[in-house]
CSV table of C-alpha atoms in Angstrom, one decimal:
chain,number,residue,atom,x,y,z
O,14,MET,CA,-56.6,55.8,-60.8
O,15,ARG,CA,-53.0,56.0,-59.2
O,16,PHE,CA,-52.5,58.8,-61.7
O,17,LEU,CA,-55.0,60.7,-59.9
O,18,CYS,CA,-53.3,60.6,-56.6
O,19,GLU,CA,-50.4,61.9,-57.2
O,20,LEU,CA,-52.3,64.4,-59.0
O,21,LEU,CA,-54.2,64.7,-55.3
O,22,TRP,CA,-50.5,65.0,-54.2
O,23,ALA,CA,-48.4,66.7,-55.9
O,24,PHE,CA,-51.2,69.4,-56.1
O,25,VAL,CA,-51.3,69.5,-51.6
O,26,LEU,CA,-47.4,68.6,-51.5
O,27,PHE,CA,-46.5,71.9,-53.2
O,28,SER,CA,-48.7,74.3,-52.1
O,29,LEU,CA,-47.6,73.7,-49.1
O,30,LEU,CA,-43.8,74.1,-50.2
O,31,GLY,CA,-44.9,77.1,-52.3
O,32,TRP,CA,-46.6,78.3,-49.3
O,33,LEU,CA,-42.9,77.8,-47.6
O,34,CYS,CA,-41.1,79.5,-50.1
O,35,ARG,CA,-42.8,82.4,-49.3
O,36,ALA,CA,-42.9,82.4,-45.7
O,37,VAL,CA,-39.4,82.1,-45.5
O,38,PRO,CA,-38.3,84.6,-47.3
O,39,LEU,CA,-40.9,87.2,-45.5
O,40,ALA,CA,-40.1,86.5,-42.2
O,41,ILE,CA,-36.4,86.8,-43.0
O,42,GLN,CA,-37.2,90.0,-44.0
O,43,LYS,CA,-39.5,91.0,-41.1
O,44,ARG,CA,-37.8,88.8,-39.1
O,45,LYS,CA,-41.2,87.7,-37.0
O,46,PRO,CA,-43.3,84.7,-38.6
O,47,VAL,CA,-45.7,86.1,-41.7
O,48,ASN,CA,-48.3,83.7,-42.9
O,49,PRO,CA,-48.5,85.0,-47.0
O,50,GLY,CA,-51.8,81.7,-46.8
O,51,PHE,CA,-55.3,83.3,-47.9
O,52,ILE,CA,-57.5,83.2,-44.8
O,53,ILE,CA,-56.0,80.6,-42.3
O,54,LEU,CA,-53.8,77.5,-44.3
O,55,PRO,CA,-50.8,77.3,-44.5
O,56,PHE,CA,-51.4,76.8,-48.4
O,57,TYR,CA,-50.3,78.5,-52.1
O,58,PRO,CA,-52.6,77.0,-53.7
O,59,SER,CA,-51.5,78.7,-57.4
O,60,ALA,CA,-48.2,76.1,-56.2
O,61,GLY,CA,-50.2,73.0,-56.5
O,62,LEU,CA,-51.7,73.8,-59.6
O,63,SER,CA,-49.1,74.6,-60.9
O,64,ALA,CA,-47.6,71.0,-59.8
O,65,VAL,CA,-50.2,69.4,-61.2
O,66,CYS,CA,-49.8,72.1,-64.8
O,67,ILE,CA,-46.6,70.6,-65.3
O,68,MET,CA,-47.5,66.9,-64.5
O,69,LEU,CA,-51.0,67.0,-67.1
O,70,ILE,CA,-48.6,68.6,-69.1
O,71,THR,CA,-45.2,67.0,-69.3
O,72,TYR,CA,-47.1,64.2,-69.2
O,73,HIS,CA,-45.5,62.3,-72.4
O,74,MET,CA,-42.2,64.9,-72.4
O,75,LYS,CA,-39.1,63.4,-72.3
O,76,ASN,CA,-36.3,66.2,-73.7
O,77,PRO,CA,-35.7,68.7,-70.8
O,78,TRP,CA,-35.5,71.7,-73.1
O,79,MET,CA,-39.2,70.7,-74.5
O,80,VAL,CA,-40.3,70.1,-70.3
O,81,PHE,CA,-38.8,73.7,-69.9
O,82,LEU,CA,-40.3,75.7,-72.0
O,83,GLY,CA,-43.4,74.2,-72.1
O,84,SER,CA,-44.1,74.6,-68.4
O,85,ALA,CA,-42.6,77.9,-68.4
O,86,ILE,CA,-44.7,79.7,-71.7
O,87,ALA,CA,-48.2,77.6,-70.5
O,88,LEU,CA,-48.2,78.2,-66.8
O,89,THR,CA,-46.9,82.1,-67.2
O,90,VAL,CA,-49.9,82.6,-69.6
O,91,ALA,CA,-52.3,81.2,-67.4
O,92,LYS,CA,-51.4,83.3,-64.9
O,93,TYR,CA,-51.9,87.3,-66.7
O,94,LEU,CA,-54.9,85.6,-67.6
O,95,VAL,CA,-55.6,84.4,-64.1
O,96,SER,CA,-54.7,87.9,-62.7
O,97,ILE,CA,-56.2,89.9,-64.8
O,98,ALA,CA,-59.9,87.7,-64.7
O,99,PHE,CA,-59.2,88.7,-61.0
O,100,GLU,CA,-58.6,92.0,-61.2
O,101,ARG,CA,-61.1,92.6,-63.2
O,102,PHE,CA,-64.3,90.3,-60.8
O,103,PHE,CA,-62.7,91.5,-57.9
O,104,LYS,CA,-61.4,94.9,-59.2
O,105,PHE,CA,-58.0,94.2,-57.0
O,106,LYS,CA,-54.6,93.7,-57.5
O,107,TRP,CA,-52.8,91.1,-55.1
O,108,HIS,CA,-49.5,91.8,-56.6
O,109,ASP,CA,-47.7,94.4,-59.3
O,110,TYR,CA,-44.6,93.9,-60.6
O,111,SER,CA,-44.9,97.2,-62.3
O,112,GLY,CA,-41.9,99.1,-61.2
O,113,ARG,CA,-39.5,96.0,-62.3
O,114,LYS,CA,-38.0,95.8,-65.4
O,115,PHE,CA,-39.9,93.0,-68.2
O,116,THR,CA,-42.9,92.6,-67.6
O,117,LEU,CA,-45.7,93.0,-69.0
O,118,ASN,CA,-49.0,95.1,-67.7
O,119,GLY,CA,-47.2,94.3,-64.3
O,120,TYR,CA,-48.6,91.4,-64.1
O,121,VAL,CA,-45.6,89.0,-64.8
O,122,SER,CA,-42.6,89.1,-64.4
O,123,LEU,CA,-38.9,87.7,-66.6
O,124,TRP,CA,-38.4,85.6,-63.9
O,125,GLU,CA,-41.8,83.7,-63.6
O,126,PRO,CA,-41.3,82.2,-66.6
O,127,LEU,CA,-37.0,81.0,-65.3
O,128,ILE,CA,-38.6,79.6,-62.7
O,129,TYR,CA,-41.8,77.3,-63.8
O,130,GLY,CA,-39.1,76.2,-66.6
O,131,SER,CA,-36.2,75.5,-63.5
O,132,ALA,CA,-39.7,73.9,-61.3
O,133,ALA,CA,-40.9,72.1,-64.3
O,134,LEU,CA,-37.7,70.4,-64.6
O,135,LEU,CA,-36.9,69.3,-61.1
O,136,LEU,CA,-40.2,68.2,-60.2
O,137,LYS,CA,-40.8,65.9,-63.9
O,138,PHE,CA,-36.9,64.5,-63.2
O,139,PHE,CA,-35.8,64.5,-59.7
O,140,LEU,CA,-39.3,64.4,-57.1
O,141,LEU,CA,-42.4,62.7,-59.4
O,142,ASP,CA,-40.6,59.4,-59.0
O,143,TYR,CA,-40.8,60.8,-54.5
O,144,ILE,CA,-44.3,61.5,-55.6
O,145,GLU,CA,-44.9,58.0,-57.2
O,146,LEU,CA,-43.1,56.3,-54.0
O,147,LEU,CA,-45.4,58.3,-50.9
O,148,SER,CA,-48.9,56.9,-53.4
O,149,ASN,CA,-47.5,53.6,-53.7
O,150,SER,CA,-47.0,53.0,-50.0
O,151,MET,CA,-50.8,53.1,-48.6
O,152,PRO,CA,-53.5,51.4,-49.8
O,153,LEU,CA,-55.3,53.3,-53.0
O,154,TRP,CA,-58.2,53.9,-50.8
O,155,LEU,CA,-56.1,55.9,-48.4
O,156,SER,CA,-53.9,57.7,-50.4
O,157,ILE,CA,-57.1,59.4,-52.4
O,158,LEU,CA,-58.9,59.7,-49.4
O,159,ILE,CA,-55.9,62.0,-47.0
O,160,PRO,CA,-55.3,64.2,-49.7
O,161,ALA,CA,-58.8,65.0,-51.1
O,162,VAL,CA,-59.0,65.6,-47.0
O,163,PHE,CA,-56.4,68.7,-47.6
O,164,CYS,CA,-57.7,69.8,-51.0
O,165,GLY,CA,-61.0,70.5,-49.4
O,166,LEU,CA,-59.8,71.9,-46.7
O,167,ILE,CA,-57.8,74.2,-49.1
O,168,ILE,CA,-61.2,74.3,-50.7
O,169,LEU,CA,-62.9,75.6,-48.3
O,170,ASP,CA,-60.3,78.5,-47.2
O,171,LEU,CA,-60.2,79.3,-50.7
O,172,THR,CA,-64.2,79.8,-50.4
O,173,LEU,CA,-63.6,82.0,-47.6
O,174,ALA,CA,-61.1,84.4,-49.2
O,175,ALA,CA,-63.4,84.7,-51.5
O,176,VAL,CA,-65.9,85.9,-49.5
O,177,THR,CA,-64.0,88.2,-47.6
O,178,ILE,CA,-63.3,89.3,-50.5
O,179,THR,CA,-66.5,90.1,-51.7
O,180,ARG,CA,-66.9,91.9,-48.3
O,181,LEU,CA,-64.7,93.7,-47.9
O,182,ARG,CA,-64.8,95.2,-51.5
O,183,ARG,CA,-68.4,95.9,-50.2
O,184,ASN,CA,-67.1,98.0,-46.9
O,185,LEU,CA,-64.8,99.9,-48.7
O,186,ARG,CA,-67.3,101.2,-51.5
O,187,GLN,CA,-70.0,102.0,-47.8
O,188,MET,CA,-66.6,103.9,-46.4
O,189,LYS,CA,-66.2,105.7,-49.7
O,190,ASP,CA,-69.5,106.5,-49.5
O,191,ILE,CA,-69.4,108.6,-46.8
O,192,SER,CA,-66.9,110.0,-48.2
O,193,ASN,CA,-68.2,111.5,-50.7
O,194,LEU,CA,-70.7,113.1,-47.9
O,195,LEU,CA,-68.5,114.1,-46.0
O,196,ARG,CA,-67.0,116.5,-49.2
O,197,ASP,CA,-70.5,117.1,-50.8
O,198,LYS,CA,-72.1,117.8,-47.5
O,199,SER,CA,-75.1,117.0,-48.6
O,200,SER,CA,-76.1,115.1,-46.2
O,201,GLY,CA,-78.0,116.9,-43.6
O,202,LEU,CA,-76.1,115.4,-41.2
O,203,THR,CA,-73.0,116.7,-39.5
O,204,ASP,CA,-69.5,115.9,-40.0
O,205,GLU,CA,-68.8,114.3,-36.9
O,206,GLN,CA,-71.9,112.0,-37.2
O,207,LEU,CA,-70.5,111.2,-40.7
O,208,ARG,CA,-66.7,110.0,-39.6
O,209,ALA,CA,-68.5,108.5,-37.0
O,210,GLU,CA,-70.2,105.5,-39.4
O,211,TYR,CA,-66.7,105.9,-41.6
O,212,GLU,CA,-65.2,104.9,-38.3
O,213,LYS,CA,-67.9,102.4,-37.9
O,214,LYS,CA,-67.5,101.1,-41.2
O,215,MET,CA,-64.5,100.5,-41.2
O,216,LEU,CA,-65.0,98.3,-37.2
O,217,LYS,CA,-66.8,96.1,-39.3
O,218,SER,CA,-63.7,94.5,-41.3
O,219,LYS,CA,-62.5,92.5,-38.7
O,220,ARG,CA,-61.2,88.8,-38.3
O,221,PHE,CA,-60.9,87.2,-41.8
O,222,ARG,CA,-61.3,90.9,-43.2
O,223,VAL,CA,-58.5,91.9,-41.3
O,224,ARG,CA,-56.6,89.3,-41.7
O,225,LEU,CA,-56.5,89.6,-45.7
O,226,VAL,CA,-54.9,92.8,-45.5
O,227,LYS,CA,-52.6,91.7,-43.0
O,228,ALA,CA,-51.5,88.9,-45.7
O,229,PHE,CA,-51.1,90.9,-48.8
O,230,PRO,CA,-49.9,93.9,-47.1
O,231,ASP,CA,-49.2,95.3,-50.7
O,232,MET,CA,-52.8,94.6,-52.1
O,233,LYS,CA,-53.9,97.1,-54.2
O,234,SER,CA,-57.4,98.5,-54.7
O,235,PHE,CA,-58.0,101.0,-58.2
O,236,ASP,CA,-61.6,101.6,-56.7
O,237,TYR,CA,-60.6,102.4,-52.7
O,238,GLU,CA,-57.7,102.6,-52.9
O,239,LYS,CA,-58.0,105.8,-49.5
O,240,GLN,CA,-60.2,103.2,-47.9
O,241,LEU,CA,-57.9,100.5,-47.5
O,242,GLY,CA,-55.1,102.7,-47.2
O,243,ASP,CA,-57.6,103.5,-43.9
O,244,MET,CA,-58.5,100.3,-43.5
O,245,LYS,CA,-54.3,99.3,-43.2
O,246,ALA,CA,-54.0,102.2,-40.7
O,247,TYR,CA,-56.0,101.1,-39.0
O,248,ILE,CA,-55.3,97.1,-38.2
O,249,HIS,CA,-51.5,99.2,-37.0
O,250,GLY,CA,-53.4,101.1,-34.7
O,251,VAL,CA,-54.9,97.9,-33.1
O,252,ARG,CA,-51.9,96.7,-32.7
O,253,VAL,CA,-50.5,99.3,-31.1
O,254,LYS,CA,-54.1,99.8,-29.0
O,255,ASN,CA,-52.9,95.8,-27.4
O,256,ASP,CA,-49.6,96.9,-26.7
O,257,ALA,CA,-51.1,99.8,-24.6
O,258,VAL,CA,-52.3,97.0,-22.6
O,259,TYR,CA,-48.9,95.8,-21.4
O,260,ASP,CA,-47.5,99.7,-20.4
O,261,VAL,CA,-50.7,101.0,-18.4
O,262,LYS,CA,-50.3,102.2,-15.2
O,263,ILE,CA,-53.0,103.7,-12.9
O,264,GLU,CA,-50.6,105.0,-9.8
O,265,ASN,CA,-54.7,105.4,-7.6
O,266,PRO,CA,-55.3,102.2,-6.0
O,267,GLU,CA,-58.1,103.3,-5.5
O,268,GLN,CA,-59.0,104.1,-9.9
O,269,ARG,CA,-57.4,100.2,-10.2
O,270,PRO,CA,-60.3,98.3,-11.6
O,271,PHE,CA,-60.8,94.3,-10.1
O,272,ALA,CA,-57.5,92.0,-11.4
O,273,TYR,CA,-55.1,94.9,-12.0
O,274,GLY,CA,-52.2,94.6,-14.0
O,275,LEU,CA,-50.9,91.2,-14.1
O,276,SER,CA,-52.1,89.8,-10.6
O,277,CYS,CA,-52.5,87.0,-9.1
O,278,THR,CA,-56.1,87.3,-9.7
O,279,LYS,CA,-55.8,87.2,-12.8
O,280,LEU,CA,-53.0,85.0,-13.3
O,281,PHE,CA,-56.0,82.7,-11.8
O,282,TRP,CA,-58.3,83.6,-14.5
O,283,LEU,CA,-55.3,83.0,-16.7
O,284,PHE,CA,-54.8,79.2,-15.4
O,285,ALA,CA,-58.9,78.3,-15.6
O,286,VAL,CA,-59.4,79.4,-19.2
O,287,GLY,CA,-55.7,77.4,-20.8
O,288,SER,CA,-57.0,74.6,-18.5
O,289,LEU,CA,-60.1,75.0,-20.6
O,290,PHE,CA,-59.0,75.6,-23.9
O,291,GLY,CA,-56.9,73.0,-23.6
O,292,THR,CA,-59.3,70.1,-23.1
O,293,LEU,CA,-61.3,72.0,-26.3
O,294,MET,CA,-58.1,71.4,-28.2
O,295,GLU,CA,-57.5,68.1,-27.6
O,296,THR,CA,-60.7,67.1,-27.7
O,297,VAL,CA,-60.6,68.6,-31.4
O,298,TRP,CA,-57.1,67.0,-32.3
O,299,ALA,CA,-58.1,63.8,-30.8
O,300,LEU,CA,-61.5,64.0,-33.2
O,301,PHE,CA,-59.8,64.9,-36.4
O,302,ALA,CA,-55.5,62.7,-35.8
O,303,GLU,CA,-57.7,59.2,-34.2
O,304,GLY,CA,-61.1,59.4,-35.9
O,305,HIS,CA,-63.0,59.3,-32.8
O,306,PHE,CA,-64.4,60.9,-29.1
O,307,GLU,CA,-62.3,60.4,-27.2
O,308,MET,CA,-62.0,62.2,-23.1
O,309,ARG,CA,-59.7,64.0,-23.1
O,310,VAL,CA,-59.7,66.1,-19.0
O,311,GLY,CA,-56.9,66.2,-16.5
O,312,VAL,CA,-59.1,66.0,-13.9
O,313,VAL,CA,-61.1,64.0,-12.5
O,314,TYR,CA,-64.0,66.7,-12.2
O,315,GLY,CA,-64.4,69.3,-15.2
O,316,PRO,CA,-63.2,70.5,-18.9
O,317,PHE,CA,-59.6,70.9,-17.5
O,318,ILE,CA,-56.0,69.7,-17.8
O,319,PRO,CA,-54.5,71.9,-16.4
O,320,VAL,CA,-50.8,72.3,-18.2
O,321,TYR,CA,-52.3,74.2,-20.7
O,322,GLY,CA,-53.4,76.6,-17.5
O,323,GLY,CA,-50.1,76.1,-16.4
O,324,GLY,CA,-47.8,76.6,-19.9
O,325,ALA,CA,-50.6,80.1,-20.8
O,326,VAL,CA,-49.1,81.0,-16.8
O,327,ALA,CA,-45.6,80.2,-17.3
O,328,ILE,CA,-45.6,81.9,-20.7
O,329,THR,CA,-47.5,85.1,-20.1
O,330,LEU,CA,-45.3,86.0,-17.0
O,331,CYS,CA,-41.7,84.9,-19.1
O,332,LEU,CA,-42.7,86.9,-22.1
O,333,TYR,CA,-44.8,89.7,-20.3
O,334,LYS,CA,-41.6,92.4,-20.8
O,335,LEU,CA,-41.6,90.9,-24.2
O,336,HIS,CA,-44.2,92.4,-25.6
O,337,LYS,CA,-42.5,94.8,-28.0
O,338,ALA,CA,-39.7,91.9,-29.1
O,339,LYS,CA,-39.8,90.8,-32.5
O,340,ASP,CA,-42.3,88.1,-33.1
O,341,LEU,CA,-39.6,85.7,-34.1
O,342,ILE,CA,-38.0,86.6,-30.6
O,343,VAL,CA,-41.1,85.5,-28.9
O,344,TYR,CA,-42.4,82.6,-30.9
O,345,LEU,CA,-39.4,80.9,-30.0
O,346,ALA,CA,-39.3,82.8,-27.0
O,347,SER,CA,-43.3,80.3,-26.2
O,348,ALA,CA,-41.3,77.1,-28.0
O,349,VAL,CA,-38.8,76.5,-25.1
O,350,ILE,CA,-40.4,77.8,-22.9
O,351,GLY,CA,-44.3,76.0,-23.2
O,352,ALA,CA,-41.7,72.3,-24.1
O,353,THR,CA,-39.7,73.2,-20.6
O,354,PHE,CA,-42.5,73.0,-19.2
O,355,GLU,CA,-44.3,70.4,-21.0
O,356,TYR,CA,-40.9,68.6,-20.1
O,357,PHE,CA,-41.4,68.9,-16.1
O,358,CYS,CA,-44.8,68.7,-15.8
O,359,SER,CA,-44.4,65.2,-17.0
O,360,TYR,CA,-41.6,65.0,-15.0
O,361,PHE,CA,-42.4,65.4,-11.5
O,362,GLN,CA,-45.7,63.4,-12.0
O,363,GLU,CA,-43.6,60.1,-13.0
O,364,MET,CA,-41.7,60.9,-10.0
O,365,PHE,CA,-44.6,62.2,-6.7
O,366,LEU,CA,-47.6,59.9,-9.3
O,367,GLY,CA,-46.1,57.1,-10.4
O,368,THR,CA,-48.0,57.7,-13.7
O,369,VAL,CA,-47.1,59.3,-16.9
O,370,SER,CA,-50.2,60.3,-19.4
O,371,TRP,CA,-48.5,61.1,-22.7
O,372,ASP,CA,-45.3,59.2,-24.3
O,373,TYR,CA,-43.2,60.5,-27.4
O,374,SER,CA,-40.7,58.6,-27.2
O,375,ASP,CA,-41.8,57.3,-30.5
O,376,THR,CA,-42.3,61.1,-32.3
O,377,PRO,CA,-38.9,62.2,-34.0
O,378,PHE,CA,-36.9,65.3,-31.9
O,379,ASN,CA,-38.4,64.5,-29.3
O,380,ILE,CA,-36.3,64.4,-25.5
O,381,ASP,CA,-37.0,61.4,-22.8
O,382,GLY,CA,-40.3,60.9,-24.5
O,383,ARG,CA,-41.4,63.8,-22.4
O,384,THR,CA,-41.9,66.7,-25.4
O,385,ASN,CA,-40.8,67.4,-28.8
O,386,LEU,CA,-40.3,69.4,-31.3
O,387,THR,CA,-43.1,69.0,-32.8
O,388,PHE,CA,-45.2,70.3,-29.8
O,389,ALA,CA,-42.5,72.8,-29.0
O,390,LEU,CA,-43.4,74.1,-32.1
O,391,ILE,CA,-46.8,74.5,-31.1
O,392,TRP,CA,-45.9,76.7,-28.5
O,393,GLY,CA,-44.4,78.9,-30.1
O,394,LEU,CA,-47.4,79.2,-32.2
O,395,LEU,CA,-50.2,79.6,-29.5
O,396,GLY,CA,-47.5,81.6,-27.1
O,397,LEU,CA,-47.6,84.0,-30.0
O,398,THR,CA,-51.5,84.3,-30.6
O,399,TRP,CA,-51.9,84.5,-27.1
O,400,LEU,CA,-49.4,87.8,-26.2
O,401,ARG,CA,-50.0,89.4,-29.6
O,402,TYR,CA,-53.7,88.8,-29.9
O,403,ILE,CA,-55.5,87.3,-27.4
O,404,TYR,CA,-53.8,88.3,-23.9
O,405,PRO,CA,-54.5,92.7,-24.6
O,406,THR,CA,-58.4,91.4,-25.4
O,407,PHE,CA,-58.8,89.0,-21.9
O,408,SER,CA,-56.7,91.6,-19.8
O,409,ARG,CA,-59.6,93.9,-20.8
O,410,VAL,CA,-62.6,91.3,-19.5
O,411,VAL,CA,-61.0,90.2,-17.1
O,412,GLU,CA,-61.5,93.0,-15.7
O,413,LYS,CA,-64.6,93.8,-15.4
O,414,ILE,CA,-66.1,90.1,-14.0
O,415,PRO,CA,-66.8,90.0,-10.5
O,416,LYS,CA,-64.9,88.9,-7.6
O,417,LYS,CA,-67.1,86.3,-5.6
O,418,ALA,CA,-67.2,84.5,-9.8
O,419,GLY,CA,-63.6,84.3,-8.9
O,420,THR,CA,-63.7,83.3,-6.0
O,421,VAL,CA,-66.5,80.6,-6.6
O,422,LEU,CA,-64.6,78.2,-9.8
O,423,PHE,CA,-60.8,79.2,-7.2
O,424,ILE,CA,-62.7,77.2,-4.5
O,425,PHE,CA,-63.8,74.2,-6.7
O,426,LEU,CA,-60.7,74.4,-8.7
O,427,LEU,CA,-58.6,73.6,-5.7
O,428,ILE,CA,-61.2,70.8,-4.7
O,429,ASP,CA,-61.0,69.5,-7.4
O,430,GLY,CA,-57.2,69.1,-7.7
O,431,VAL,CA,-56.8,67.2,-4.4
O,432,LEU,CA,-59.4,64.6,-5.5
O,433,THR,CA,-57.5,64.1,-8.4
O,434,VAL,CA,-53.7,64.1,-7.1
O,435,THR,CA,-55.0,61.6,-4.9
O,436,ALA,CA,-57.5,59.6,-6.8
O,437,ILE,CA,-54.2,59.7,-9.2
O,438,TYR,CA,-51.9,58.4,-6.7
O,439,ARG,CA,-54.3,55.1,-5.0
O,440,TYR,CA,-55.1,54.7,-9.0
O,441,SER,CA,-51.3,53.2,-9.0
O,442,THR,CA,-51.1,52.3,-5.9
O,443,ARG,CA,-54.2,50.3,-5.4
O,444,THR,CA,-53.5,47.3,-5.5
O,445,PRO,CA,-55.8,44.0,-3.4
O,446,ASP,CA,-52.5,44.4,-0.8
O,447,ASN,CA,-53.1,47.9,0.2
O,448,PRO,CA,-56.6,48.8,0.5
O,449,PRO,CA,-57.3,52.3,1.7
O,450,ASN,CA,-56.8,52.5,5.1
O,451,ASN,CA,-58.8,55.8,6.6
O,452,ALA,CA,-61.8,57.3,5.3
O,453,TYR,CA,-61.1,59.4,2.7
O,454,PHE,CA,-59.0,57.1,0.5
O,455,GLU,CA,-62.6,54.5,0.8
O,456,PHE,CA,-64.2,57.1,-0.4
O,457,ILE,CA,-61.3,58.0,-3.7
O,458,ASP,CA,-61.3,54.4,-4.0
O,459,ASN,CA,-65.5,54.0,-4.6
O,460,THR,CA,-65.7,57.1,-6.2
O,461,PHE,CA,-63.0,56.8,-8.5
O,462,ASN,CA,-62.4,53.5,-9.5
O,463,ASP,CA,-60.0,51.6,-11.7
O,464,ASP,CA,-62.9,52.0,-14.8
O,465,TYR,CA,-64.0,55.7,-14.1
O,466,MET,CA,-59.5,56.7,-14.2
O,467,LYS,CA,-59.4,54.6,-17.7
O,468,PHE,CA,-62.1,56.7,-19.3
O,469,ILE,CA,-61.1,60.1,-18.3
O,470,PHE,CA,-56.9,59.1,-17.9
O,471,PRO,CA,-56.7,57.1,-21.0
O,472,HIS,CA,-53.4,57.5,-21.8
O,473,MET,CA,-52.7,57.7,-18.8
O,474,THR,CA,-49.9,54.6,-18.1
O,475,ASN,CA,-49.2,53.0,-14.0
O,476,MET,CA,-45.0,53.0,-14.4
O,477,ARG,CA,-45.2,51.1,-10.9
């Protein structure tokens, strides 16, 4: 049973390591973060499967040459056969080595057996001991459960990729049929109607299909090469369109829409939506990371965490003029801005209210327990995703919101903020010797008593 645990751990860890080995060189080459995985997760399952195969093949082998040759031959043959099967079934080719020397039909190159053999030596004689140590460092049930959960997520990601490939191929086939009708002029429709239908089919290729095409820019389709090229051009056009949001200029004030540009109104909606998103993210994190539901809010009324809303505003203000910068620059700037904002939010909360809502003192690379490297990297990813993909759409949507809706929400959040600050102040200073000295404090103490405050702020610590 322990060997099964080691196989599961090897699959997960090497899937992650394989992803890193592909992501880092691509990031350096393209000067921006790249996700070379399939759909969502940062895993490259073929690397994990290779590690499992090495462990099974070399289980009884002691001779390094046997380990090297056995793994190199077995994995190279396996990749060749899997590549052929994938191409025959899906009609796509992820990678093509035809332009290199010493390749076999463009599926495998001379370097791959050397890489497989070297990886087998590294795993067999160096890394296997650490995998065994990791597996034995926890109870058997937990040692199975943790990698099994990741394996399930990887399988789900692969299933999603397979469905996406099938739908992408159907899209491309429909686009090719329209191209044939446009060439033959036998459909009874005008050229404009056919081109509009062609573009409509291409516009359906969103979300995961776009993600798949972006993740594998060298992907080839032997049956629909032109259509796939048009789709790649469309994806590039979306990026150009999003960039235009930052540069748009409307000189006539009467023609400007509500919340035009980076106005105070738009920044307010940024704060509100960011605060709501923070609550959702923190709640999901508590469910999966800690295994139970927990109230994660930052105000006494409503599903809002202002630190996330303030972070969204700060990142947008600081990065607005960097939308043409390299993704790596945007990522690093977002990480620094987000972590700095989080640090000062914690600092001023403790200084003025005497409470602390989060403490990272027991995490590596933390700064006074107020922020740490992990959350800085998360801030970087959130900032990059926000600037590149979410804000352009968000900006267009906000400009269509009626002004009255924003006014009502602004008044609600303003009152909510005043009540929250007062409730936290009374929570940190409320003692039998310090009763409320006015009607407002009495209302606060009765409405937001200690039990209520502990329920909505379970991690808040009174420092006074």
